[in-house]
């Protein structure tokens, strides 16, 4: 009976750490251990030194590696804070030092580990050179998709004194970008979709062109100020939906690296996030939208008011502010997942949506700081140059979280989504600039990823 | 500096002016705007309009064949594309956009465009803008009454017409953007009915306009004097004032000075012509522009306003010609309702008197002025011309036609076609001497705008596009 109880306890003790290990950390550690391989020539004593950019990642990663290396047959001794880890390992009589550095891959939601496998046993033939390595060291590495736990642990803190978010150029698109969206367009990872008057272009998170779909703008009804809406999400036949003012909404699909027309929609796709898409319609003859929003692409409901809308944005991950509608009066209405008035505090509910009174027309929702409530990333609410990037909390009356320096051009479109791969939302804004070669669009990345901090 | 560079520079300069939408707000439709003008608009027909208020009304209610984008580049308007010539500028195929209709719902195709071009050569009513059709093969025959239609204007299908010119004219695409060739009744706004005399014109948005519905729901044109303009602007009763003087402290974009005043020596001068010519040559045109012309004014060195030339100005005054003084008397013909020519005529009286010539100002009404000018019934006339084209050859042709008639206009086209910059300035100077014209000043009205008014887009032709006006925040509602 005792034996059985002890066996169960031992089994539980062995099972518990494995169950508690974040899957991404465990997978990366297992892969690295497999790369290192089983102990050679019975040399099992292994010192493990782990370094990470994010301090909170170091201990859990060390534990995961210790478990994985133990499973491979090593006796693992962690080495922490030693200035000379290799010397410490030699002094302690270890056979190996495995020095591992880990962190998130920039621009991707991946955890990467790089290890140096350094022999530390004394060599009979190198007695006169005590520091010499018996055999050459080798490098090993592994990667695993970063899950939520890994993202939490690997996220670096914002440097002291750093602004709420950084703004930097991401790329340049020839022509005027009318609308932006971010999401998985069918390639398996995040991409930026941009609607121009005569094309839809798909860009990588770094701003590099991936695919392009050209259309004939003259086939549409004339609109004085060209406008478009674009969304990336599940639209049945494809994952990119676009509607130009004066034209019919359509669905595009990414097939074999090329964008193709895949279907049509009855209503204009205005935006999409984890909470789904929002559909609407242009006010006749204009580039702005009627105040009639729907969650499905069927018939658009009657107008809520005579108000006109510049656009509607979706928070990539939903939350209490899942959508926001910007009127031509520059008032931004904050909406919940079912387009109801957003409830900004758990106990509050109202029949009228909270409103931010003065928001520029190039805007996006993005939870930059990961607190679960999207911020508003927007242009300046003025027609006079220069333009600026502003980050606003989703609270009426709150001071701006960020106001950038002057930005060249006019910011007239935006979208939110994770482009840096840190697991938190970023935003991209489209600044229209005029140069000798004509109109172009500078894409600006707005992110609170500490790796992008100035 | 190339023509394109010049247009871009102009557009960039205009774009820097206050009030243009360059930062993070897109234009919004809806709302009404009142535009205050110094005189009543009477004529909406672009083939007949020439006074400043008429040109505003015509621009609002007519659709140009080609438009300009914010960078000053030509873009499709009524025409589906900016045409190119395949034979060095003599033959041009114009394609009209599909599906166009006028504000009244009538189809707008190649025949209607051809009619808009042909009526510039009509004898009744005679258009002041025949210059815009002079290059057509057979235009002189129509003007002389020998033919009903120019042979160079041919409709080949419902959507296509072919223009054959009497001379190569690379400037034709720019000419197609000029207001006189616009199609009446198809512009961004439509006039429901003419108002009672003195009442403002209230124009409604035309949803079928070729460039798309204008942003504003309505545009009112109201005659307002200088004091009232400043007061009404400050109170928000008017949103835009176009007058020679600024209305109060309100800022607005600078308009290019394209209203040219030239002195024409008449056949009645006889032997006094040399002395008058010398006296006019000695006039300090910079001082004229600075002290005697209202509005923003620049000295005019050639027949082409400097805004279209972008070259260093020719000296604005010339030394006195020796031995050119000769005593005598003359009369200076001016239009009585033209403020700048009248003020300049007063100044010229002094200059001529210093040269021993006693001059009297003969101010007559518009119709009489036109008739006497056409008949050559004057000794010295001061003619004011609102230049409506963005290229030197076209500007010179317009002024030459306005003062000396169609033959002079054709001569100007031939002399300046294809020229830009310094060569165009030199050719325009020669042309002025040959036509016995003395360019004096070019002026522009000043725009004063309410802060909420955006989209004050002024093309290189100097005209405001009313369809581009919009109101920032709060005013827009569903059309």
Coordinates of N, CA, C and O in Angstrom, one line a residue, chain A residues 176 178 222-228 282-288 303 305-311 328-330 359-362 379-387 409-412 432 434-439, chain B residues 8 15-30 59 67 69-71 73 80 97 187-188 207 209-215 454 465-479:
Chain A
X176 N -2.4 56.8 -53.3 CA -3.1 57.2 -52.0 C -3.8 56.0 -51.4 O -4.7 55.4 -52.1
X178 N -6.5 54.5 -49.3 CA -7.8 55.0 -48.9 C -8.2 54.3 -47.6 O -9.0 54.9 -46.8
X222 N -18.8 58.2 -60.1 CA -17.9 59.2 -59.7 C -18.2 59.7 -58.3 O -19.3 59.9 -57.9
X223 N -17.1 59.8 -57.5 CA -17.2 60.3 -56.2 C -16.1 61.4 -56.0 O -15.0 61.1 -56.5
X224 N -16.4 62.5 -55.5 CA -15.5 63.6 -55.5 C -14.2 63.3 -54.7 O -13.1 63.7 -55.1
X225 N -14.4 62.7 -53.6 CA -13.3 62.3 -52.7 C -13.2 60.8 -52.7 O -14.0 60.2 -52.0
X226 N -12.3 60.2 -53.4 CA -12.3 58.7 -53.5 C -12.2 58.1 -52.1 O -11.5 58.6 -51.2
X227 N -12.9 57.0 -51.8 CA -13.0 56.4 -50.5 C -13.1 54.9 -50.7 O -13.7 54.4 -51.7
X228 N -12.7 54.2 -49.7 CA -12.9 52.7 -49.6 C -12.9 52.3 -48.2 O -12.5 53.0 -47.3
X282 N -22.4 53.2 -48.2 CA -22.0 54.6 -48.4 C -23.3 55.4 -48.6 O -24.3 55.0 -49.1
X283 N -23.3 56.7 -48.1 CA -24.3 57.6 -48.4 C -24.2 57.9 -50.0 O -23.1 58.0 -50.5
X284 N -25.3 57.9 -50.7 CA -25.3 57.9 -52.1 C -24.5 59.1 -52.6 O -24.6 60.2 -52.2
X285 N -23.6 58.8 -53.6 CA -22.8 59.8 -54.3 C -21.7 60.4 -53.4 O -21.1 61.4 -53.9
X286 N -21.4 59.8 -52.3 CA -20.4 60.4 -51.4 C -19.3 59.3 -51.1 O -19.5 58.1 -51.3
X287 N -18.3 59.7 -50.4 CA -17.3 58.8 -49.9 C -17.4 58.6 -48.4 O -16.5 58.1 -47.8
X288 N -18.5 59.0 -47.8 CA -18.7 58.7 -46.4 C -19.9 57.8 -46.2 O -20.6 57.5 -47.2
X303 N -31.1 53.6 -41.2 CA -30.2 54.6 -40.6 C -30.6 54.8 -39.1 O -31.8 55.0 -38.8
X305 N -29.4 57.5 -37.6 CA -29.6 58.9 -37.6 C -29.2 59.5 -38.9 O -28.8 58.8 -39.8
X306 N -29.4 60.8 -39.1 CA -29.0 61.5 -40.3 C -27.5 61.7 -40.3 O -27.0 62.3 -41.3
X307 N -26.8 61.3 -39.3 CA -25.4 61.5 -39.2 C -24.7 60.8 -40.3 O -25.1 59.8 -40.8
X308 N -23.5 61.3 -40.7 CA -22.7 60.6 -41.7 C -21.4 60.2 -41.0 O -21.0 60.8 -40.1
X309 N -20.9 59.1 -41.4 CA -19.7 58.5 -40.8 C -18.5 58.5 -41.7 O -18.6 58.1 -42.9
X310 N -17.3 58.9 -41.2 CA -16.1 58.7 -41.9 C -15.7 57.3 -42.0 O -15.2 56.8 -43.0
X311 N -16.0 56.5 -40.9 CA -15.6 55.1 -40.9 C -15.9 54.5 -39.6 O -16.3 55.1 -38.6
X328 N -18.8 62.5 -39.3 CA -18.2 63.6 -40.0 C -18.1 64.9 -39.1 O -17.5 65.9 -39.4
X329 N -18.8 64.8 -37.9 CA -18.7 65.8 -36.9 C -17.4 65.6 -36.0 O -17.2 66.3 -35.0
X330 N -16.6 64.6 -36.4 CA -15.4 64.2 -35.7 C -15.6 63.7 -34.3 O -14.7 63.7 -33.5
X359 N -11.8 63.6 -32.9 CA -10.9 62.6 -33.4 C -10.6 62.8 -34.9 O -11.6 63.0 -35.6
X360 N -9.4 62.6 -35.3 CA -9.1 62.8 -36.7 C -9.6 61.6 -37.5 O -9.9 60.5 -37.0
X361 N -9.6 61.8 -38.8 CA -10.3 60.8 -39.7 C -9.4 59.6 -40.0 O -9.9 58.6 -40.5
X362 N -8.1 59.7 -39.8 CA -7.3 58.5 -39.9 C -7.2 57.8 -38.6 O -6.4 58.3 -37.7
X379 N -5.4 60.5 -36.2 CA -4.7 61.7 -36.7 C -5.3 62.9 -35.9 O -6.2 62.8 -35.1
X380 N -4.7 64.0 -36.2 CA -5.1 65.3 -35.5 C -6.5 65.7 -36.1 O -6.8 65.5 -37.3
X381 N -7.4 66.2 -35.2 CA -8.7 66.5 -35.7 C -8.8 67.9 -36.3 O -9.7 68.7 -36.0
X382 N -7.9 68.2 -37.1 CA -7.8 69.5 -37.8 C -7.4 69.4 -39.2 O -6.7 68.5 -39.5
X383 N -7.9 70.3 -40.0 CA -7.6 70.2 -41.4 C -6.3 71.0 -41.7 O -5.8 70.9 -42.8
X384 N -5.8 71.7 -40.8 CA -4.6 72.5 -41.0 C -3.4 71.7 -40.7 O -3.3 71.1 -39.6
X385 N -2.4 71.7 -41.6 CA -1.2 71.0 -41.2 C -0.4 71.7 -40.1 O -0.7 72.8 -39.9
X386 N 0.5 71.0 -39.4 CA 0.9 69.6 -39.7 C 0.0 68.6 -39.0 O -0.6 69.0 -38.0
X387 N 0.1 67.4 -39.4 CA -0.7 66.3 -38.8 C 0.1 65.8 -37.6 O 1.4 65.9 -37.6
X409 N 2.6 65.1 -44.3 CA 1.4 64.6 -45.0 C 0.2 64.6 -44.2 O 0.1 65.2 -43.1
X410 N -0.9 64.0 -44.7 CA -2.2 63.9 -44.0 C -2.5 62.5 -43.7 O -2.6 61.6 -44.6
X411 N -2.8 62.2 -42.4 CA -3.1 60.8 -42.0 C -4.6 60.6 -42.3 O -5.4 61.3 -41.6
X412 N -5.0 59.7 -43.2 CA -6.4 59.6 -43.6 C -6.9 58.2 -43.4 O -8.0 57.9 -43.8
X432 N -0.7 60.5 -46.2 CA -0.7 60.8 -47.7 C 0.3 61.9 -47.9 O 0.1 63.0 -47.3
X434 N 2.7 64.2 -50.8 CA 2.9 64.6 -52.2 C 4.3 64.8 -52.5 O 5.0 65.5 -51.8
X435 N 4.8 64.2 -53.5 CA 6.2 64.4 -53.9 C 6.3 64.6 -55.4 O 5.3 64.7 -56.1
X436 N 7.6 64.8 -55.8 CA 7.7 65.0 -57.3 C 7.1 63.9 -58.1 O 6.7 64.2 -59.3
X437 N 7.1 62.7 -57.6 CA 6.6 61.6 -58.4 C 5.1 61.4 -58.3 O 4.5 60.5 -58.8
X438 N 4.4 62.3 -57.6 CA 3.0 62.2 -57.4 C 2.6 61.8 -55.9 O 3.5 62.0 -55.0
X439 N 1.4 61.3 -55.8 CA 1.0 61.0 -54.4 C 1.5 59.7 -54.0 O 1.5 58.7 -54.7
Chain B
X8 N 3.2 72.7 -60.6 CA 3.3 72.0 -59.3 C 3.7 73.1 -58.3 O 3.2 73.0 -57.1
X15 N -1.3 75.1 -51.9 CA -1.6 74.1 -50.9 C -1.1 74.6 -49.5 O -1.7 74.1 -48.5
X16 N -0.1 75.4 -49.5 CA 0.4 75.9 -48.2 C -0.5 77.0 -47.6 O -0.4 77.3 -46.5
X17 N -1.5 77.5 -48.4 CA -2.3 78.5 -47.9 C -3.2 78.0 -46.8 O -3.6 76.8 -46.8
X18 N -3.6 78.8 -45.9 CA -4.5 78.4 -44.8 C -5.8 77.9 -45.3 O -6.2 78.4 -46.4
X19 N -6.4 77.0 -44.7 CA -7.8 76.6 -45.1 C -7.8 75.4 -45.9 O -8.9 74.8 -46.1
X20 N -6.7 74.9 -46.5 CA -6.8 73.7 -47.3 C -6.7 72.5 -46.4 O -6.0 72.5 -45.4
X21 N -7.4 71.5 -46.8 CA -7.4 70.2 -46.0 C -6.2 69.4 -46.3 O -6.1 68.7 -47.3
X22 N -5.2 69.6 -45.5 CA -3.9 68.8 -45.7 C -3.6 67.9 -44.5 O -2.7 67.1 -44.6
X23 N -4.3 68.1 -43.4 CA -3.9 67.2 -42.3 C -5.0 66.1 -42.1 O -5.7 65.8 -43.1
X24 N -5.2 65.6 -40.9 CA -5.9 64.4 -40.7 C -7.4 64.4 -40.8 O -8.0 63.7 -40.0
X25 N -8.0 65.2 -41.6 CA -9.5 65.2 -41.7 C -9.8 65.1 -43.2 O -9.4 65.9 -44.0
X26 N -10.7 64.1 -43.5 CA -11.2 64.0 -44.9 C -12.3 64.9 -45.1 O -13.0 65.3 -44.2
X27 N -12.5 65.3 -46.4 CA -13.7 66.2 -46.7 C -15.0 65.5 -46.3 O -15.1 64.3 -46.4
X28 N -15.9 66.3 -45.8 CA -17.2 65.7 -45.4 C -18.3 66.4 -46.3 O -18.3 67.6 -46.5
X29 N -19.3 65.7 -46.7 CA -20.4 66.3 -47.5 C -21.4 66.9 -46.6 O -21.5 66.6 -45.4
X30 N -22.2 67.8 -47.1 CA -23.3 68.5 -46.4 C -23.0 69.9 -46.1 O -21.9 70.4 -46.2
X59 N -18.5 78.7 -63.3 CA -17.6 77.6 -62.9 C -18.5 76.7 -62.0 O -18.3 75.5 -62.0
X67 N -10.3 68.4 -65.6 CA -10.2 69.1 -64.3 C -8.7 69.0 -63.9 O -7.9 68.5 -64.7
X69 N -6.1 68.0 -60.6 CA -6.1 67.4 -59.2 C -5.4 68.4 -58.3 O -5.0 69.5 -58.7
X70 N -5.2 67.9 -57.0 CA -4.6 68.8 -56.0 C -3.2 69.2 -56.4 O -2.7 70.2 -55.9
X71 N -2.5 68.4 -57.2 CA -1.2 68.7 -57.6 C -1.1 69.5 -58.8 O 0.0 69.8 -59.3
X73 N -2.2 68.7 -61.8 CA -2.2 67.9 -63.0 C -3.6 67.7 -63.6 O -4.6 67.7 -62.9
X80 N -13.1 61.3 -70.6 CA -12.7 60.1 -69.9 C -11.3 60.1 -69.7 O -10.8 59.3 -68.8
X97 N -16.8 60.6 -71.2 CA -17.1 59.6 -70.2 C -18.4 59.0 -70.5 O -19.4 59.7 -70.9
X187 N -22.4 71.2 -64.2 CA -21.4 71.4 -63.2 C -21.8 70.9 -61.8 O -22.8 70.2 -61.7
X188 N -21.0 71.2 -60.8 CA -21.2 70.6 -59.5 C -22.5 71.2 -58.9 O -23.1 70.5 -58.0
X207 N -26.2 66.0 -58.1 CA -25.7 64.7 -57.8 C -25.1 64.0 -59.0 O -24.4 63.0 -58.9
X209 N -23.1 65.4 -61.3 CA -21.9 66.1 -61.8 C -20.9 65.1 -62.2 O -20.7 64.0 -61.5
X210 N -20.2 65.3 -63.3 CA -19.2 64.3 -63.8 C -18.1 64.0 -62.8 O -17.7 62.9 -62.7
X211 N -17.7 65.0 -62.0 CA -16.7 64.7 -61.0 C -17.2 64.2 -59.7 O -16.5 64.0 -58.8
X212 N -18.5 63.9 -59.7 CA -19.1 63.5 -58.4 C -19.9 64.6 -57.8 O -19.6 65.8 -58.0
X213 N -20.8 64.2 -56.9 CA -21.6 65.2 -56.2 C -20.7 66.2 -55.4 O -19.7 65.7 -54.8
X214 N -20.9 67.5 -55.4 CA -20.1 68.4 -54.6 C -20.3 68.1 -53.2 O -21.3 67.5 -52.8
X215 N -19.3 68.5 -52.4 CA -19.5 68.3 -50.9 C -20.6 69.1 -50.3 O -21.4 68.6 -49.5
X454 N -13.2 74.6 -45.8 CA -12.1 73.9 -46.3 C -12.2 73.6 -47.8 O -13.3 73.9 -48.4
X465 N -12.7 76.1 -57.5 CA -13.6 75.0 -57.8 C -14.7 74.9 -56.7 O -14.4 74.4 -55.6
X466 N -15.9 75.4 -56.9 CA -16.9 75.4 -55.8 C -17.3 74.0 -55.4 O -17.7 73.8 -54.2
X467 N -17.1 73.0 -56.3 CA -17.4 71.7 -55.9 C -16.5 71.1 -54.9 O -16.9 70.1 -54.2
X468 N -15.3 71.7 -54.7 CA -14.4 71.1 -53.7 C -14.6 71.7 -52.3 O -13.9 71.3 -51.4
X469 N -15.4 72.7 -52.2 CA -15.6 73.4 -50.9 C -16.3 72.4 -49.9 O -17.2 71.7 -50.3
X470 N -15.9 72.4 -48.7 CA -16.6 71.6 -47.6 C -16.4 72.3 -46.3 O -15.5 73.1 -46.1
X471 N -17.2 71.9 -45.4 CA -17.2 72.4 -44.0 C -16.7 71.4 -43.0 O -17.1 70.3 -43.0
X472 N -15.8 71.9 -42.2 CA -15.1 71.1 -41.2 C -16.0 70.8 -40.0 O -16.4 71.8 -39.3
X473 N -16.4 69.6 -39.8 CA -17.1 69.2 -38.5 C -18.4 69.9 -38.3 O -18.6 71.1 -38.4
X474 N -19.4 69.1 -37.8 CA -20.6 69.7 -37.3 C -21.6 70.1 -38.3 O -22.8 70.2 -37.9
X475 N -21.2 70.4 -39.5 CA -22.2 71.0 -40.4 C -22.8 69.9 -41.3 O -23.9 70.1 -41.9
X476 N -22.1 68.8 -41.4 CA -22.5 67.8 -42.4 C -23.6 66.9 -41.9 O -23.6 66.5 -40.8
X477 N -24.5 66.6 -42.8 CA -25.6 65.6 -42.5 C -25.9 64.9 -43.8 O -25.4 65.2 -44.8
X478 N -26.7 63.9 -43.6 CA -27.0 63.0 -44.8 C -27.6 63.8 -46.0 O -28.5 64.5 -45.8
X479 N -27.0 63.6 -47.2 CA -27.6 64.3 -48.3 C -28.9 63.7 -48.7 O -29.2 62.6 -48.5

